mmCIF file of C-alpha atoms in Angstrom:
data_model
loop_
_atom_site.group_PDB
_atom_site.id
_atom_site.type_symbol
_atom_site.label_atom_id
_atom_site.label_comp_id
_atom_site.label_asym_id
_atom_site.label_seq_id
_atom_site.Cartn_x
_atom_site.Cartn_y
_atom_site.Cartn_z
ATOM 1 C CA UNK A 1 301.802 33.491 39.979
ATOM 2 C CA UNK A 2 298.069 32.757 39.025
ATOM 3 C CA UNK A 3 295.741 35.267 37.141
ATOM 4 C CA UNK A 4 293.810 37.272 39.009
ATOM 5 C CA UNK A 5 289.670 37.820 37.564
ATOM 6 C CA UNK A 6 287.821 40.466 39.371
ATOM 7 C CA UNK A 7 284.202 39.605 41.056
ATOM 8 C CA UNK A 8 281.698 41.669 39.793
ATOM 9 C CA UNK A 9 277.811 41.612 40.357
ATOM 10 C CA UNK A 10 277.837 39.699 43.830
ATOM 11 C CA UNK A 11 276.498 40.456 47.160
ATOM 12 C CA UNK A 12 276.483 38.666 50.697
ATOM 13 C CA UNK A 13 273.663 38.346 53.645
ATOM 14 C CA UNK A 14 274.738 38.189 57.481
ATOM 15 C CA UNK A 15 271.595 36.339 59.372
ATOM 16 C CA UNK A 16 270.837 35.404 63.429
ATOM 17 C CA UNK A 17 268.206 34.357 65.102
ATOM 18 C CA UNK A 18 266.239 37.264 66.733
ATOM 19 C CA UNK A 19 262.885 36.971 69.333
ATOM 20 C CA UNK A 20 259.943 38.690 69.978
ATOM 21 C CA UNK A 21 258.351 38.741 72.534
ATOM 22 C CA UNK A 22 254.496 40.028 73.207
ATOM 23 C CA UNK A 23 254.594 42.856 76.128
ATOM 24 C CA UNK A 24 251.958 42.161 78.275
ATOM 25 C CA UNK A 25 249.714 45.319 77.874
ATOM 26 C CA UNK A 26 247.390 45.899 81.383
ATOM 27 C CA UNK A 27 243.696 45.902 80.663
ATOM 28 C CA UNK A 28 241.404 48.119 83.479
ATOM 29 C CA UNK A 29 237.795 47.192 81.671
ATOM 30 C CA UNK A 30 235.195 49.495 80.996
ATOM 31 C CA UNK A 31 234.847 52.957 83.228
ATOM 32 C CA UNK A 32 232.920 52.569 86.138
ATOM 33 C CA UNK A 33 230.330 54.306 88.178
ATOM 34 C CA UNK A 34 229.460 53.657 91.586
ATOM 35 C CA UNK A 35 228.048 54.811 94.870
ATOM 36 C CA UNK A 36 230.804 54.358 96.686
ATOM 37 C CA UNK A 37 234.672 53.253 97.180
ATOM 38 C CA UNK A 38 235.585 50.940 94.209
ATOM 39 C CA UNK A 39 238.571 48.368 93.493
ATOM 40 C CA UNK A 40 240.137 49.024 90.012
ATOM 41 C CA UNK A 41 241.759 46.467 88.904
ATOM 42 C CA UNK A 42 244.231 44.849 86.134
ATOM 43 C CA UNK A 43 242.268 41.931 84.285
ATOM 44 C CA UNK A 44 244.449 39.191 84.439
ATOM 45 C CA UNK A 45 247.626 41.014 85.786
ATOM 46 C CA UNK A 46 251.028 39.241 84.608
ATOM 47 C CA UNK A 47 252.904 38.299 88.085
ATOM 48 C CA UNK A 48 255.889 39.350 86.672
ATOM 49 C CA UNK A 49 254.759 42.921 86.002
ATOM 50 C CA UNK A 50 255.035 45.936 87.801
ATOM 51 C CA UNK A 51 252.154 47.816 88.121
ATOM 52 C CA UNK A 52 252.113 52.055 88.187
ATOM 53 C CA UNK A 53 249.164 53.983 88.721
ATOM 54 C CA UNK A 54 248.990 57.688 88.301
ATOM 55 C CA UNK A 55 247.876 58.019 92.232
ATOM 56 C CA UNK A 56 251.194 57.129 93.006
ATOM 57 C CA UNK A 57 250.738 53.757 93.867
ATOM 58 C CA UNK A 58 251.830 50.174 93.092
ATOM 59 C CA UNK A 59 250.250 46.937 92.524
ATOM 60 C CA UNK A 60 248.011 45.114 90.293
ATOM 61 C CA UNK A 61 244.985 46.787 92.186
ATOM 62 C CA UNK A 62 243.565 50.212 93.670
ATOM 63 C CA UNK A 63 240.559 51.477 95.614
ATOM 64 C CA UNK A 64 239.327 54.541 94.906
ATOM 65 C CA UNK A 65 236.345 57.507 96.038
ATOM 66 C CA UNK A 66 236.231 60.314 94.310
ATOM 67 C CA UNK A 67 235.670 60.593 90.472
ATOM 68 C CA UNK A 68 238.815 60.669 88.508
ATOM 69 C CA UNK A 69 240.651 59.020 84.982
ATOM 70 C CA UNK A 70 242.966 56.717 86.618
ATOM 71 C CA UNK A 71 245.557 54.926 84.538
ATOM 72 C CA UNK A 72 248.191 52.141 85.484
ATOM 73 C CA UNK A 73 251.632 51.578 83.447
ATOM 74 C CA UNK A 74 253.444 48.636 83.201
ATOM 75 C CA UNK A 75 257.246 49.226 84.234
ATOM 76 C CA UNK A 76 260.446 47.583 83.376
ATOM 77 C CA UNK A 77 263.795 47.785 81.010
ATOM 78 C CA UNK A 78 261.242 47.408 77.718
ATOM 79 C CA UNK A 79 258.064 49.956 76.194
ATOM 80 C CA UNK A 80 255.424 51.388 79.369
ATOM 81 C CA UNK A 81 252.263 50.440 78.409
ATOM 82 C CA UNK A 82 249.091 51.455 79.701
ATOM 83 C CA UNK A 83 245.588 51.734 80.497
ATOM 84 C CA UNK A 84 242.476 53.996 81.413
ATOM 85 C CA UNK A 85 239.823 53.916 83.281
ATOM 86 C CA UNK A 86 237.447 57.157 84.393
ATOM 87 C CA UNK A 87 235.671 56.356 87.520
ATOM 88 C CA UNK A 88 232.516 58.312 88.568
ATOM 89 C CA UNK A 89 231.414 58.117 91.957
ATOM 90 C CA UNK A 90 227.738 59.490 92.029
ATOM 91 C CA UNK A 91 226.161 60.941 95.161
ATOM 92 C CA UNK A 92 222.719 60.937 96.676
ATOM 93 C CA UNK A 93 220.196 63.037 96.446
ATOM 94 C CA UNK A 94 219.786 65.179 99.297
ATOM 95 C CA UNK A 95 216.210 65.734 101.459
ATOM 96 C CA UNK A 96 214.808 65.713 105.196
ATOM 97 C CA UNK A 97 211.823 64.720 106.743
ATOM 98 C CA UNK A 98 210.282 66.807 109.538
ATOM 99 C CA UNK A 99 211.419 66.467 112.901
ATOM 100 C CA UNK A 100 210.281 63.900 115.398
ATOM 101 C CA UNK A 101 206.681 64.150 115.593
ATOM 102 C CA UNK A 102 204.401 65.253 118.181
ATOM 103 C CA UNK A 103 200.888 64.045 117.185
ATOM 104 C CA UNK A 104 197.230 63.466 119.040
ATOM 105 C CA UNK A 105 195.952 61.305 116.301
ATOM 106 C CA UNK A 106 192.969 60.653 117.927
ATOM 107 C CA UNK A 107 191.123 63.852 116.643
ATOM 108 C CA UNK A 108 193.900 64.980 114.030
ATOM 109 C CA UNK A 109 194.690 61.394 111.462
ATOM 110 C CA UNK A 110 196.712 61.200 109.426
ATOM 111 C CA UNK A 111 200.247 62.775 109.465
ATOM 112 C CA UNK A 112 201.564 63.557 106.393
ATOM 113 C CA UNK A 113 204.895 62.692 105.667
ATOM 114 C CA UNK A 114 206.608 64.801 102.341
ATOM 115 C CA UNK A 115 210.237 64.858 101.152
ATOM 116 C CA UNK A 116 209.630 67.578 98.628
ATOM 117 C CA UNK A 117 209.850 67.035 94.746
ATOM 118 C CA UNK A 118 212.488 64.282 93.794
ATOM 119 C CA UNK A 119 214.534 64.359 90.498
ATOM 120 C CA UNK A 120 213.363 63.318 87.621
ATOM 121 C CA UNK A 121 213.767 59.196 87.041
ATOM 122 C CA UNK A 122 214.258 58.975 90.764
ATOM 123 C CA UNK A 123 211.485 57.006 92.820
ATOM 124 C CA UNK A 124 210.833 57.669 96.927
ATOM 125 C CA UNK A 125 210.331 54.256 99.028
ATOM 126 C CA UNK A 126 208.660 54.068 102.620
ATOM 127 C CA UNK A 127 208.956 51.630 105.149
ATOM 128 C CA UNK A 128 205.015 50.973 104.889
ATOM 129 C CA UNK A 129 205.535 50.340 101.011
ATOM 130 C CA UNK A 130 204.085 53.381 99.600
ATOM 131 C CA UNK A 131 206.138 54.860 97.183
ATOM 132 C CA UNK A 132 206.270 58.646 96.299
ATOM 133 C CA UNK A 133 207.340 61.856 98.174
ATOM 134 C CA UNK A 134 204.032 61.316 100.148
ATOM 135 C CA UNK A 135 203.049 58.732 102.682
ATOM 136 C CA UNK A 136 200.551 58.916 105.250
ATOM 137 C CA UNK A 137 200.734 57.239 108.628
ATOM 138 C CA UNK A 138 197.718 57.053 111.397
ATOM 139 C CA UNK A 139 199.945 55.344 113.941
ATOM 140 C CA UNK A 140 203.077 56.121 116.166
ATOM 141 C CA UNK A 141 206.236 54.366 114.954
ATOM 142 C CA UNK A 142 209.443 54.944 112.848
ATOM 143 C CA UNK A 143 208.849 55.862 109.132
ATOM 144 C CA UNK A 144 211.906 56.192 106.953
ATOM 145 C CA UNK A 145 212.116 56.363 102.927
ATOM 146 C CA UNK A 146 214.762 55.639 100.044
ATOM 147 C CA UNK A 147 215.311 57.807 97.947
ATOM 148 C CA UNK A 148 217.453 56.306 94.191
ATOM 149 C CA UNK A 149 217.134 56.430 90.597
ATOM 150 C CA UNK A 150 219.638 55.777 87.420
ATOM 151 C CA UNK A 151 220.879 58.823 88.092
ATOM 152 C CA UNK A 152 221.557 59.121 91.641
ATOM 153 C CA UNK A 153 222.837 56.948 94.692
ATOM 154 C CA UNK A 154 220.814 55.834 97.011
ATOM 155 C CA UNK A 155 219.569 57.963 100.465
ATOM 156 C CA UNK A 156 217.712 57.344 103.698
ATOM 157 C CA UNK A 157 215.976 58.971 106.381
ATOM 158 C CA UNK A 158 213.598 58.364 109.015
ATOM 159 C CA UNK A 159 211.455 60.144 111.414
ATOM 160 C CA UNK A 160 209.813 59.032 114.498
ATOM 161 C CA UNK A 161 206.158 59.963 115.277
ATOM 162 C CA UNK A 162 204.782 59.873 118.409
ATOM 163 C CA UNK A 163 200.961 59.530 119.034
ATOM 164 C CA UNK A 164 199.970 61.646 122.407
ATOM 165 C CA UNK A 165 196.228 60.303 122.324
ATOM 166 C CA UNK A 166 197.528 56.985 123.506
ATOM 167 C CA UNK A 167 199.791 57.751 126.709
ATOM 168 C CA UNK A 168 202.740 59.557 128.054
ATOM 169 C CA UNK A 169 205.428 57.693 126.054
ATOM 170 C CA UNK A 170 206.027 55.328 122.930
ATOM 171 C CA UNK A 171 208.165 52.859 123.119
ATOM 172 C CA UNK A 172 209.526 51.334 120.143
ATOM 173 C CA UNK A 173 208.737 47.661 119.472
ATOM 174 C CA UNK A 174 212.264 46.477 117.347
ATOM 175 C CA UNK A 175 215.477 47.843 116.922
ATOM 176 C CA UNK A 176 217.958 46.965 113.987
ATOM 177 C CA UNK A 177 221.639 47.468 114.967
ATOM 178 C CA UNK A 178 223.470 47.029 111.620
ATOM 179 C CA UNK A 179 225.537 50.452 111.492
ATOM 180 C CA UNK A 180 223.489 51.518 109.396
ATOM 181 C CA UNK A 181 222.189 54.792 111.335
ATOM 182 C CA UNK A 182 218.267 53.673 111.023
ATOM 183 C CA UNK A 183 217.041 52.400 114.104
ATOM 184 C CA UNK A 184 220.128 51.458 115.482
ATOM 185 C CA UNK A 185 219.436 52.466 119.530
ATOM 186 C CA UNK A 186 216.327 51.724 121.401
ATOM 187 C CA UNK A 187 214.623 53.748 123.926
ATOM 188 C CA UNK A 188 211.611 54.801 125.342
ATOM 189 C CA UNK A 189 210.460 58.635 123.902
ATOM 190 C CA UNK A 190 208.939 60.354 126.285
ATOM 191 C CA UNK A 191 206.792 63.618 125.645
ATOM 192 C CA UNK A 192 206.900 65.107 129.204
ATOM 193 C CA UNK A 193 208.341 68.174 130.378
ATOM 194 C CA UNK A 194 210.796 66.558 132.914
ATOM 195 C CA UNK A 195 211.094 63.125 133.890
ATOM 196 C CA UNK A 196 212.088 63.054 137.964
ATOM 197 C CA UNK A 197 212.676 59.459 138.430
ATOM 198 C CA UNK A 198 213.674 56.957 136.078
ATOM 199 C CA UNK A 199 214.524 53.903 135.666
ATOM 200 C CA UNK A 200 214.631 51.613 132.615
ATOM 201 C CA UNK A 201 216.181 47.494 132.602
ATOM 202 C CA UNK A 202 216.528 45.026 129.500
ATOM 203 C CA UNK A 203 216.354 41.408 130.287
ATOM 204 C CA UNK A 204 217.307 38.075 128.129
ATOM 205 C CA UNK A 205 214.748 34.774 128.035
ATOM 206 C CA UNK A 206 216.332 34.160 130.807
ATOM 207 C CA UNK A 207 216.213 36.831 132.939
ATOM 208 C CA UNK A 208 219.895 38.085 132.769
ATOM 209 C CA UNK A 209 220.185 42.147 132.403
ATOM 210 C CA UNK A 210 221.451 42.838 129.434
ATOM 211 C CA UNK A 211 220.900 47.231 130.319
ATOM 212 C CA UNK A 212 219.756 48.975 132.270
ATOM 213 C CA UNK A 213 219.877 53.131 132.997
ATOM 214 C CA UNK A 214 218.043 55.560 135.200
ATOM 215 C CA UNK A 215 218.752 58.441 132.372
ATOM 216 C CA UNK A 216 216.352 59.334 130.102
ATOM 217 C CA UNK A 217 218.229 59.952 126.977
ATOM 218 C CA UNK A 218 220.294 56.634 127.287
ATOM 219 C CA UNK A 219 219.486 54.758 124.958
ATOM 220 C CA UNK A 220 220.330 50.563 124.892
ATOM 221 C CA UNK A 221 223.008 50.118 121.903
ATOM 222 C CA UNK A 222 222.245 46.145 121.369
ATOM 223 C CA UNK A 223 224.927 45.426 119.142
ATOM 224 C CA UNK A 224 226.697 42.175 120.832
ATOM 225 C CA UNK A 225 223.473 40.592 121.488
ATOM 226 C CA UNK A 226 221.332 37.992 119.460
ATOM 227 C CA UNK A 227 218.839 38.294 116.971
ATOM 228 C CA UNK A 228 215.584 37.876 118.993
ATOM 229 C CA UNK A 229 213.087 39.055 121.701
ATOM 230 C CA UNK A 230 214.430 40.893 124.629
ATOM 231 C CA UNK A 231 211.838 42.017 128.110
ATOM 232 C CA UNK A 232 211.570 45.145 129.383
ATOM 233 C CA UNK A 233 210.845 47.115 132.607
ATOM 234 C CA UNK A 234 210.178 51.026 133.093
ATOM 235 C CA UNK A 235 209.328 52.962 135.737
ATOM 236 C CA UNK A 236 209.099 56.563 135.311
ATOM 237 C CA UNK A 237 207.630 59.306 137.010
ATOM 238 C CA UNK A 238 206.669 62.271 135.279
ATOM 239 C CA UNK A 239 207.332 66.470 137.153
ATOM 240 C CA UNK A 240 203.682 67.211 138.466
ATOM 241 C CA UNK A 241 202.727 63.940 138.659
ATOM 242 C CA UNK A 242 201.885 61.481 142.002
ATOM 243 C CA UNK A 243 201.943 58.378 139.798
ATOM 244 C CA UNK A 244 204.553 56.220 138.418
ATOM 245 C CA UNK A 245 204.276 55.206 134.594
ATOM 246 C CA UNK A 246 205.221 51.628 134.792
ATOM 247 C CA UNK A 247 205.243 49.541 131.531
ATOM 248 C CA UNK A 248 206.719 45.642 131.349
ATOM 249 C CA UNK A 249 207.159 44.536 127.203
ATOM 250 C CA UNK A 250 209.059 43.247 124.377
ATOM 251 C CA UNK A 251 212.095 44.559 122.543
ATOM 252 C CA UNK A 252 212.416 42.661 119.232
ATOM 253 C CA UNK A 253 216.066 42.775 117.892
ATOM 254 C CA UNK A 254 216.240 42.252 114.244
ATOM 255 C CA UNK A 255 219.161 42.899 111.130
#
C-alpha cells in the first residue's frame, strides 16, 4: 500500500455563466399642468411589458381630467419598476357679463361692458380688439371677451347689444356654429312685447330653403351647412301694430 500524504492550504472554486438583464424602467416625463383632460404616456414603452396604473387602468397611457399624482408600474416575474407624474388641471376664471342689453344708441352712446376685476397677471381680450376688463361699444352686435393668464385657464363669455334706435329687431349678420357655445345659433332678436305673426326662412345661393320657422324663439342651427353666405326673409307683426315688419338680407356662416 502506498503512502498517504495529507493536503493542506488548498482551495477550490466553482464557475458558471450568469446573465444580467436591465429591467425596463418606465418614464412619464415631467409633471403636467393643463387646462383640460390630458393624456399621460410612458415614454418609449416596451411592447412586451404590462403597465398598471394606480387608477386601476392598464396600458402605456391613460387620460385624466382631475388633478393628482399618477403612478405607473411594470408587472412581471422580475422586480416591479415604477414612475410618478403629478398632474395639475387648471381652473378658468369665473366672471359674468351683463345680460343681453337693449339700449338707445341714438341718445345714449356708448355702452360700457365691464367684467369687473381680473386676477393679477391675467388679461382680457374683447372681440372688438380692445384689451382690459372694460370695453365701450357703440353699435348693435354680439361681443365676446376671453380672460386668460399664466395661472388660469381661458374662459369666454358673450353679450348681445341691441340698438333700439334702428328698429324693432336686431338681425345678426354672422353665425359661427363651431361648438364653442359662442354665437352657434342664429335668429332675429326682438324687443317687442309680443309678436302676433312671424315667419322666418333661410335659403342657400340656389334658392333651396334650408330653414323655416313660425316661432320667434326658434333659432337656425347651421351645423351641417358649408361656410358661406345665405339669404333670409323675415315677416313679422308686433302686437298693436297694423303694419308688418318685412326684412330680407344675408347671414354669413363662419367657422
